[in-house]
Coordinates of C-alpha atoms and ligand atoms in Angstrom, one line a residue:
Chain J
M417 CA 74.1 129.6 125.1
V418 CA 77.5 127.7 124.4
S419 CA 77.7 126.5 127.6
S420 CA 74.3 124.3 127.7
F421 CA 75.3 122.1 125.1
P422 CA 77.2 118.9 125.3
R423 CA 80.2 117.3 125.0
L424 CA 78.8 115.6 121.8
R425 CA 75.4 116.7 119.1
A426 CA 74.4 115.1 116.6
E427 CA 71.7 116.2 114.4
D428 CA 69.5 114.8 111.9
V429 CA 72.7 113.1 110.8
T430 CA 72.5 111.2 107.3
K431 CA 75.1 110.0 105.1
S432 CA 74.3 108.0 101.2
F433 CA 76.5 106.5 99.2
G434 CA 75.9 107.4 96.0
E435 CA 72.0 105.2 95.1
T436 CA 72.7 103.4 99.4
V437 CA 71.1 105.7 101.7
V438 CA 72.7 104.1 104.9
L439 CA 72.2 106.7 107.9
K440 CA 68.5 108.4 107.4
G441 CA 68.9 111.3 110.0
V442 CA 70.2 110.1 113.4
D443 CA 70.1 112.3 116.7
M444 CA 72.2 111.7 119.5
D445 CA 73.9 113.8 122.7
V446 CA 76.7 112.7 124.6
S447 CA 77.6 114.7 128.0
A448 CA 80.6 115.3 129.2
G449 CA 82.2 112.4 131.2
E450 CA 79.6 109.6 129.6
T451 CA 80.0 107.0 128.1
V452 CA 77.3 105.6 125.0
V453 CA 77.2 101.9 124.0
V454 CA 76.2 101.1 120.3
I455 CA 74.5 98.3 118.9
G456 CA 72.9 97.4 115.8
A457 CA 73.3 94.4 113.3
S458 CA 75.4 93.9 110.9
G459 CA 75.6 97.3 107.8
S460 CA 72.3 99.2 110.4
G461 CA 75.9 101.8 109.5
K462 CA 76.9 102.3 113.3
T463 CA 81.2 103.0 112.0
T464 CA 80.0 105.0 109.6
F465 CA 78.2 107.4 112.1
L466 CA 80.8 106.9 114.6
R467 CA 83.5 108.3 110.8
C468 CA 80.9 110.8 110.1
L469 CA 81.7 112.8 113.3
N470 CA 85.3 113.1 113.4
R471 CA 84.3 113.7 109.9
L472 CA 86.6 110.8 108.2
E473 CA 83.2 110.6 105.9
T474 CA 81.5 113.7 105.2
P475 CA 78.0 113.6 106.2
T476 CA 75.4 114.0 103.4
G477 CA 73.5 116.2 105.8
G478 CA 73.3 117.1 109.4
T479 CA 75.2 119.1 112.3
I480 CA 77.8 117.9 114.4
W481 CA 79.0 120.1 117.0
L482 CA 81.6 119.8 119.2
D483 CA 81.2 121.8 122.7
G484 CA 78.7 123.9 120.5
E485 CA 81.3 124.5 118.1
T486 CA 79.8 122.9 114.6
I487 CA 82.5 120.3 112.8
G488 CA 84.1 119.8 109.6
G489 CA 82.2 123.7 108.4
A490 CA 80.5 126.7 109.8
F491 CA 77.4 129.1 109.3
D492 CA 78.0 132.1 107.7
G493 CA 77.6 134.7 108.1
P494 CA 74.0 136.5 107.7
S495 CA 73.3 134.4 105.6
G496 CA 73.5 131.6 107.7
A497 CA 75.1 129.5 104.7
W498 CA 77.2 126.3 105.9
R499 CA 80.8 126.8 104.5
S500 CA 82.9 124.1 104.8
A501 CA 86.6 124.0 107.0
S502 CA 89.7 124.5 105.6
E503 CA 92.2 121.5 105.2
A504 CA 93.9 122.3 108.3
R505 CA 91.0 124.0 110.6
M506 CA 89.9 120.3 109.9
A507 CA 92.6 118.6 110.7
E508 CA 93.0 120.4 114.1
Q509 CA 89.3 119.6 115.1
R510 CA 89.4 116.1 114.1
R511 CA 92.2 115.5 116.7
Q512 CA 89.9 116.5 119.1
F513 CA 87.8 113.2 118.4
G514 CA 90.2 110.1 120.0
F515 CA 89.5 107.9 117.1
V516 CA 89.8 103.0 117.5
F517 CA 89.7 101.0 114.4
Q518 CA 88.4 98.0 114.6
R519 CA 92.0 96.5 112.7
F520 CA 94.8 98.4 114.7
N521 CA 95.7 101.3 112.1
L522 CA 98.8 101.1 113.9
F523 CA 101.8 102.7 111.6
P524 CA 103.7 99.7 111.6
H525 CA 107.7 101.7 110.6
L526 CA 107.3 102.6 114.1
T527 CA 107.4 101.4 117.6
A528 CA 104.5 101.8 120.4
R529 CA 106.8 104.8 121.5
Q530 CA 106.5 106.3 118.2
N531 CA 103.3 105.7 117.2
T532 CA 102.1 107.3 120.0
A533 CA 104.6 109.7 120.3
I534 CA 104.5 111.3 116.8
G535 CA 100.7 113.1 117.0
P536 CA 101.7 114.7 120.2
E537 CA 105.1 116.2 118.8
K538 CA 103.8 116.8 115.1
V539 CA 100.0 117.9 115.7
R540 CA 100.9 119.6 118.9
G541 CA 103.7 120.9 118.2
L542 CA 105.7 119.2 121.2
K543 CA 109.3 118.9 121.7
R544 CA 110.3 115.4 120.3
A545 CA 111.5 114.5 124.1
D546 CA 108.4 115.5 125.8
A547 CA 106.4 114.1 123.4
E548 CA 108.5 110.9 124.2
A549 CA 107.9 110.7 128.0
L550 CA 104.0 112.4 127.0
A551 CA 103.6 108.7 124.8
E552 CA 105.7 106.4 127.8
R553 CA 102.9 107.6 130.2
E554 CA 100.3 106.7 128.2
L555 CA 101.9 103.3 127.8
A556 CA 101.9 102.8 130.7
R557 CA 98.6 104.1 131.2
V558 CA 97.0 100.5 129.2
Q559 CA 99.4 98.3 130.6
L560 CA 102.1 98.7 128.3
A561 CA 105.4 100.1 129.9
D562 CA 107.2 97.4 129.1
H563 CA 106.2 97.7 125.2
V564 CA 107.3 101.0 124.3
D565 CA 110.5 100.0 122.2
K566 CA 108.4 97.5 119.9
R567 CA 107.2 97.0 116.6
P568 CA 103.1 96.8 116.4
S569 CA 104.4 93.3 114.3
E570 CA 106.3 92.2 117.4
L571 CA 102.9 92.8 119.6
S572 CA 99.4 90.3 120.1
G573 CA 96.1 92.2 119.0
G574 CA 95.8 92.8 122.2
Q575 CA 98.3 95.0 122.7
Q576 CA 98.2 97.2 119.5
Q577 CA 94.6 98.0 120.0
R578 CA 96.4 98.8 123.4
V579 CA 98.6 100.9 121.3
A580 CA 96.2 102.6 119.4
I581 CA 94.1 103.6 122.5
A582 CA 97.5 104.9 123.9
R583 CA 98.5 107.2 120.6
A584 CA 94.4 109.0 120.8
L585 CA 94.5 109.5 123.7
A586 CA 98.4 111.2 123.5
M587 CA 96.2 114.0 121.4
E588 CA 94.6 114.5 124.8
P589 CA 91.0 114.0 122.9
R590 CA 87.4 115.6 124.0
I591 CA 85.7 112.7 123.0
M592 CA 86.9 109.0 122.3
L593 CA 85.2 106.9 119.3
F594 CA 85.7 103.4 119.7
D595 CA 84.4 100.9 115.9
E596 CA 84.6 97.8 117.4
P597 CA 87.5 97.8 119.4
T598 CA 88.0 93.8 120.1
S599 CA 85.9 92.0 117.7
A600 CA 89.3 91.5 115.5
L601 CA 90.8 90.4 118.0
D602 CA 90.9 86.8 119.4
P603 CA 88.6 85.6 122.4
E604 CA 91.4 85.8 125.3
L605 CA 93.1 89.1 124.0
V606 CA 89.4 90.8 124.2
Q607 CA 89.3 90.9 128.4
E608 CA 92.7 92.7 128.8
V609 CA 91.3 95.8 125.9
L610 CA 87.7 95.8 127.7
D611 CA 89.4 97.1 131.7
V612 CA 91.5 99.7 129.3
M613 CA 88.6 100.9 128.4
K614 CA 86.6 100.5 131.8
A615 CA 89.2 102.2 133.4
L616 CA 88.8 105.0 130.4
A617 CA 85.2 105.6 131.4
E618 CA 85.9 105.6 135.1
A619 CA 88.4 108.2 134.8
G620 CA 85.4 110.4 133.3
M621 CA 86.7 110.3 129.7
T622 CA 83.0 110.5 127.3
M623 CA 83.2 107.7 125.2
I624 CA 81.0 106.3 122.3
V625 CA 81.8 102.4 121.8
V626 CA 80.4 100.4 118.6
T627 CA 80.9 97.2 120.0
H628 CA 78.7 93.5 120.4
E629 CA 79.9 93.5 124.0
M630 CA 77.0 92.8 125.4
A631 CA 78.7 92.5 128.7
F632 CA 80.8 95.8 129.2
A633 CA 77.4 97.6 127.6
R634 CA 75.7 96.6 130.3
D635 CA 78.8 96.5 133.3
V636 CA 79.8 100.1 131.6
A637 CA 77.6 102.1 130.1
D638 CA 75.2 104.9 130.8
R639 CA 73.3 104.3 127.9
V640 CA 72.6 102.2 125.6
V641 CA 71.6 103.0 121.6
F642 CA 70.6 100.7 119.2
M643 CA 71.0 101.3 116.0
A644 CA 68.8 99.4 112.6
D645 CA 68.7 100.7 109.0
G646 CA 70.0 104.0 109.3
V647 CA 67.9 105.1 112.4
I648 CA 68.4 104.9 116.5
A649 CA 65.2 102.7 117.0
E650 CA 65.8 102.5 120.3
E651 CA 68.1 104.1 123.3
G652 CA 68.2 103.9 126.9
P653 CA 70.2 103.2 130.2
P654 CA 71.8 99.5 129.7
E655 CA 69.7 98.4 132.2
A656 CA 66.5 98.8 130.3
I657 CA 67.4 98.5 126.7
F658 CA 68.9 94.7 128.2
G659 CA 66.5 93.7 130.7
S660 CA 62.5 95.3 128.5
P661 CA 63.6 95.9 125.2
Q662 CA 60.6 98.3 124.1
K663 CA 60.9 97.3 120.1
A664 CA 60.6 94.2 118.3
A665 CA 63.4 94.9 116.8
T666 CA 65.7 95.4 119.7
Q667 CA 64.5 91.8 121.1
K668 CA 65.3 90.4 117.8
F669 CA 68.8 91.9 118.1
L670 CA 69.6 90.5 121.7
R671 CA 67.7 87.3 120.7
H672 CA 70.2 86.7 118.4
I673 CA 73.4 87.5 119.6
A674 CA 72.2 85.9 122.9
R675 CA 72.7 83.1 120.9
H676 CA 76.1 83.3 119.4
Chain K
M146 CA 136.9 80.7 62.2
N147 CA 139.4 83.2 62.9
I148 CA 139.5 85.3 66.3
D149 CA 141.8 89.1 65.6
W150 CA 143.2 89.0 69.4
D151 CA 145.5 91.7 68.3
I152 CA 142.7 93.8 68.4
I153 CA 140.9 92.4 71.3
A154 CA 143.7 93.3 73.1
K155 CA 143.5 96.3 72.2
A156 CA 140.1 97.3 72.1
M157 CA 139.7 96.5 75.5
P158 CA 141.2 99.5 76.6
L159 CA 139.1 101.8 74.5
L160 CA 136.0 99.8 75.4
A161 CA 137.2 100.8 78.8
E162 CA 137.0 104.2 77.8
G163 CA 133.2 104.0 76.6
A164 CA 132.2 102.3 79.7
I165 CA 133.4 105.1 81.8
V166 CA 132.0 107.4 79.6
T167 CA 128.6 104.8 80.3
V168 CA 128.5 104.5 83.4
Q169 CA 128.6 108.9 84.0
V170 CA 125.7 108.8 81.6
S171 CA 124.5 106.8 83.8
F172 CA 124.7 107.9 86.8
L173 CA 123.9 111.6 86.1
S174 CA 120.8 110.5 84.4
A175 CA 119.6 108.2 87.6
I176 CA 120.7 111.2 89.5
L177 CA 118.5 113.6 87.5
G178 CA 116.0 111.1 86.5
L179 CA 115.2 109.9 90.7
V180 CA 115.4 114.2 92.1
L181 CA 113.3 115.1 88.7
G182 CA 111.1 111.7 89.2
I183 CA 110.5 112.2 92.7
A184 CA 109.2 115.7 92.2
M185 CA 106.8 114.2 89.9
G186 CA 105.3 111.5 92.1
L187 CA 105.0 113.6 94.4
A188 CA 102.5 116.2 92.4
A189 CA 100.9 113.3 91.4
L190 CA 99.8 112.9 94.9
S191 CA 99.0 116.7 95.5
E192 CA 95.6 117.6 96.1
T193 CA 95.9 120.4 92.3
R194 CA 94.5 119.0 90.0
L195 CA 96.9 120.7 87.0
L196 CA 99.2 119.5 88.6
R197 CA 98.3 116.1 88.9
W198 CA 97.1 116.3 85.1
I199 CA 100.7 117.2 84.1
V200 CA 101.7 115.1 85.3
A201 CA 100.0 112.3 83.8
A202 CA 100.5 113.7 80.5
Y203 CA 104.3 113.8 80.2
V204 CA 104.0 110.6 81.8
D205 CA 101.8 109.6 79.3
F206 CA 103.8 111.0 76.5
I207 CA 107.4 109.4 78.2
R208 CA 105.6 106.0 78.1
G209 CA 104.0 106.3 74.3
T210 CA 106.8 107.0 72.8
P211 CA 109.9 105.2 71.2
L212 CA 113.2 106.1 73.6
L213 CA 115.4 107.3 70.5
I214 CA 112.7 109.5 69.2
Q215 CA 113.3 111.1 73.2
I216 CA 116.8 111.0 72.3
F217 CA 116.4 113.0 69.0
L218 CA 114.2 115.5 70.1
V219 CA 115.8 116.5 72.7
F220 CA 119.2 116.3 71.0
F221 CA 117.8 118.2 67.5
A222 CA 114.7 120.2 68.4
L223 CA 116.1 122.3 72.5
P224 CA 118.6 123.6 69.7
V225 CA 115.5 125.4 67.7
I226 CA 113.8 127.1 70.8
G227 CA 117.7 127.8 71.7
I228 CA 118.4 126.2 74.4
R229 CA 122.4 124.3 72.6
L230 CA 123.5 121.1 74.6
D231 CA 126.7 119.6 73.7
E232 CA 126.7 115.5 72.9
F233 CA 127.0 114.7 76.8
W234 CA 124.4 117.1 78.4
A235 CA 121.8 116.0 76.0
G236 CA 121.9 112.2 76.2
V237 CA 122.0 112.7 79.9
L238 CA 119.1 115.1 79.6
A239 CA 117.2 112.7 76.8
L240 CA 117.1 109.5 79.4
S241 CA 116.9 111.9 82.5
I242 CA 113.5 112.7 81.7
N243 CA 112.9 109.7 80.4
A244 CA 114.0 107.6 83.3
A245 CA 111.6 110.3 85.6
A246 CA 108.4 108.7 84.1
F247 CA 109.1 105.3 85.4
V248 CA 110.0 106.9 88.9
A249 CA 107.4 108.9 88.9
E250 CA 105.0 106.4 88.1
V251 CA 106.4 104.0 90.8
V252 CA 106.8 107.0 93.8
R253 CA 103.0 107.5 92.9
G254 CA 102.3 103.3 93.0
G255 CA 104.0 103.0 96.3
V256 CA 102.3 105.4 98.6
G257 CA 99.3 104.3 96.6
A258 CA 99.6 101.0 97.7
I259 CA 99.3 101.2 101.4
E260 CA 96.6 100.3 102.8
K261 CA 93.6 103.5 103.4
G262 CA 93.7 102.7 106.8
Q263 CA 97.1 104.4 107.7
T264 CA 95.4 107.5 105.8
E265 CA 92.5 107.6 108.5
A266 CA 94.5 106.9 111.6
A267 CA 96.8 109.9 110.5
R268 CA 93.9 111.4 109.7
S269 CA 91.9 110.9 113.3
I270 CA 95.4 112.1 115.2
G271 CA 94.9 115.2 113.4
M272 CA 98.1 115.1 110.7
R273 CA 97.9 117.6 107.5
N274 CA 97.6 115.9 104.5
R275 CA 101.1 117.1 103.3
Q276 CA 101.8 115.4 107.1
I277 CA 100.9 112.1 106.0
L278 CA 102.4 112.0 103.2
V279 CA 105.9 112.8 104.7
W280 CA 105.6 111.0 108.3
I281 CA 102.9 107.5 107.4
L282 CA 103.1 107.3 104.0
L283 CA 106.7 108.0 102.5
P284 CA 108.5 106.1 105.0
Q285 CA 105.9 103.0 104.5
A286 CA 105.8 103.6 100.8
Y287 CA 110.0 103.7 100.2
R288 CA 110.6 99.6 101.1
Q289 CA 108.8 98.6 97.5
M290 CA 110.1 101.6 95.4
V291 CA 113.4 100.0 96.0
P292 CA 113.0 97.1 94.4
P293 CA 111.3 99.2 90.6
L294 CA 113.1 101.9 91.1
T295 CA 117.0 99.0 90.4
N296 CA 115.0 97.4 87.9
E297 CA 115.0 101.5 86.3
L298 CA 118.3 102.3 87.2
I299 CA 119.4 98.6 84.8
S300 CA 117.0 99.4 82.2
L301 CA 118.9 103.0 81.9
V302 CA 121.8 101.7 82.1
K303 CA 120.8 99.4 78.6
N304 CA 119.5 102.2 77.3
S305 CA 121.9 104.5 77.3
S306 CA 123.5 101.8 74.7
L307 CA 121.0 104.1 72.3
L308 CA 123.3 107.6 73.2
S309 CA 124.8 106.2 70.2
V310 CA 123.4 107.2 67.5
I311 CA 124.4 111.2 69.2
S312 CA 127.6 110.2 68.6
V313 CA 127.8 109.7 72.6
Y314 CA 131.2 108.2 73.2
E315 CA 130.1 105.7 75.3
L316 CA 130.8 102.4 75.2
T317 CA 128.2 101.3 72.4
R318 CA 129.7 104.3 70.0
A319 CA 133.3 103.1 71.7
G320 CA 132.9 100.1 70.1
Q321 CA 131.1 100.8 66.6
A322 CA 134.3 103.2 66.6
I323 CA 137.1 100.6 66.3
I324 CA 134.4 98.2 64.3
S325 CA 134.5 100.7 61.1
I326 CA 138.0 101.2 61.3
H327 CA 138.8 97.4 61.0
F328 CA 135.8 95.3 60.5
V329 CA 135.4 93.3 63.0
P330 CA 132.0 92.8 64.6
F331 CA 132.3 89.2 66.1
E332 CA 134.8 90.3 68.4
I333 CA 134.0 93.7 69.0
Y334 CA 130.5 92.8 69.7
T335 CA 131.1 89.5 71.7
L336 CA 133.0 92.7 73.2
L337 CA 130.3 95.1 74.3
A338 CA 128.0 92.3 75.3
L339 CA 130.7 91.3 77.8
Y340 CA 130.9 94.5 79.3
Y341 CA 127.5 95.2 79.2
Y342 CA 127.2 91.8 80.8
L343 CA 129.4 92.1 83.1
L344 CA 128.5 96.7 84.1
L345 CA 124.8 95.4 85.4
K346 CA 125.6 92.5 86.7
A347 CA 127.6 94.2 89.1
L348 CA 125.1 96.6 89.3
S349 CA 122.3 94.0 90.3
I350 CA 124.6 92.6 93.1
L351 CA 125.2 95.4 94.3
S352 CA 120.8 96.4 94.2
K353 CA 120.6 92.9 95.9
K354 CA 122.6 93.8 98.7
L355 CA 120.9 97.3 98.9
E356 CA 117.5 95.3 98.9
E357 CA 118.7 93.0 102.0
R358 CA 119.4 96.2 104.6
L359 CA 115.6 97.4 103.7
P360 CA 114.3 97.9 107.2
Q361 CA 111.6 95.4 108.2
W362 CA 108.3 95.2 110.1
Ligands
ATP255 N1 82.5 103.7 101.4 C1 81.0 102.5 101.4 N2 80.4 103.1 100.1 C2 79.6 102.1 99.5 N3 78.7 101.7 100.9 C3 79.3 101.6 101.8 C4 80.2 102.6 102.6 N4 80.8 101.8 103.9 C5 79.5 101.5 104.0 N5 78.6 101.1 103.4 C6 77.4 101.0 102.9 O1 76.9 101.5 104.6 C7 76.5 100.2 105.1 C8 76.2 100.7 106.6 O2 78.4 100.3 107.0 P1 78.5 99.9 108.3 O3 80.2 99.8 108.1 O4 78.6 101.8 108.8 O5 77.7 98.9 109.4 P2 77.5 98.8 110.7 O6 77.4 98.8 110.9 O7 79.4 98.9 111.2 O8 78.6 97.2 110.2 P3 79.3 96.2 110.9 O9 78.5 95.5 112.3 O10 79.5 95.1 110.1 O11 80.5 96.9 111.5 C9 76.4 98.9 104.7 O12 75.9 98.3 103.4 C10 78.0 99.6 103.5 O13 78.2 98.3 103.0
MG256 MG1 81.3 98.5 111.2

């Protein structure tokens, strides 16, 4: 039964902030090794959806499974009532998701190596030397071998975002979630981050990427999901979404993007 | 105007003794206030609503009442419930519990001022709340906490002069004793001001030095 589950399954995920309904029921399956690119207008709920997946936000409704295991709690006992996970359990589950933030959110008081090693050391329980060796390997993988001793303030935006990717990878996540990872970067620094993400996808990482980089979506996505108004309005392979979008909203959004 | 230089020469060593007590009281109160205050600041950041409420009530009470009344309370009220302290330690305790409230606020505020993205990033790599506090928030917050804490230390030294009311033989009390015998208020209060000024100047130079050595990033 469990083996038939995809890597990630989101079922009817809803989220409201007070009166504002942001997610109106999002369903998404992501297979292991698949790269899903999420596009959509500002305010359509892309960030909120990603944050619900690893429970930086608690969804108002719906269920999320990772490899067949419910996230944030479980349907318990014969009654099947939902029981929220403990703080410890939640932390343990959360680290299965790598999260890359739009604004990097590196720890400013730590070097690139320490930023990347702190999770493996404090959360996974590796010895410091082992955690730092792992950090150096992950930093080398994102082309930062020469910058391991620098603090975030000494790095360019593109370098900082790659440290953030290394930090997430060092936790050996089962899925990586990217929330507009290049939208805070100067244009000339965007490509180096996209290159790292592409290499990651090609190495078989399971990823959900929210981005406005349409060339990246065409090139790397196995599937493109168009979100509008808190729901998935249309999805399909990149050729279909970009080549012959079916919904008027998708067509309008893509025309709008093309002009910018 | 006649200045009594004889009295000044006699008073200076006596006042120096008082100044030493002022330094001792301030030092002990600062340490105790810091320890209590940090503990309460952390309690104020905890998940437990009761702890947060207790700290909030404590801070509210200390900020809402004059220090002089707090000193009298410690000195005269504690014996009623069977706790007997001499003037010196009653004074230290009173200044400590007063300082602790301010320290707690500085700790809570300092941690609270760290960007939300830091906590979220730490969460996203699976850190527990306590780990986030220890490894991510406090190491970033303490830099911002040092200037208000050194300010608090300076007010603590000034406030210690109030302990003269419960006969702690600190600087102010030492001066008052000389005045009551020789009636030379102008000379002695001028000297007192000078002593306090030098003490506080030394402290503020020290704290500037400390602030300069804080890590930058
Ligand atoms: N914490 C919050 N409290 C209240 N409203 C929120 C909160 N977070 C998001 N929202 C609202 O939810 C809606 C969707 O926000 P979200 O950030 O998910 O959109 P998005 O698709 O990521 O947009 P963008 O492309 O601008 O990043 C917005 O209207 C936003 O104002
Ligand atoms: Mg967003």
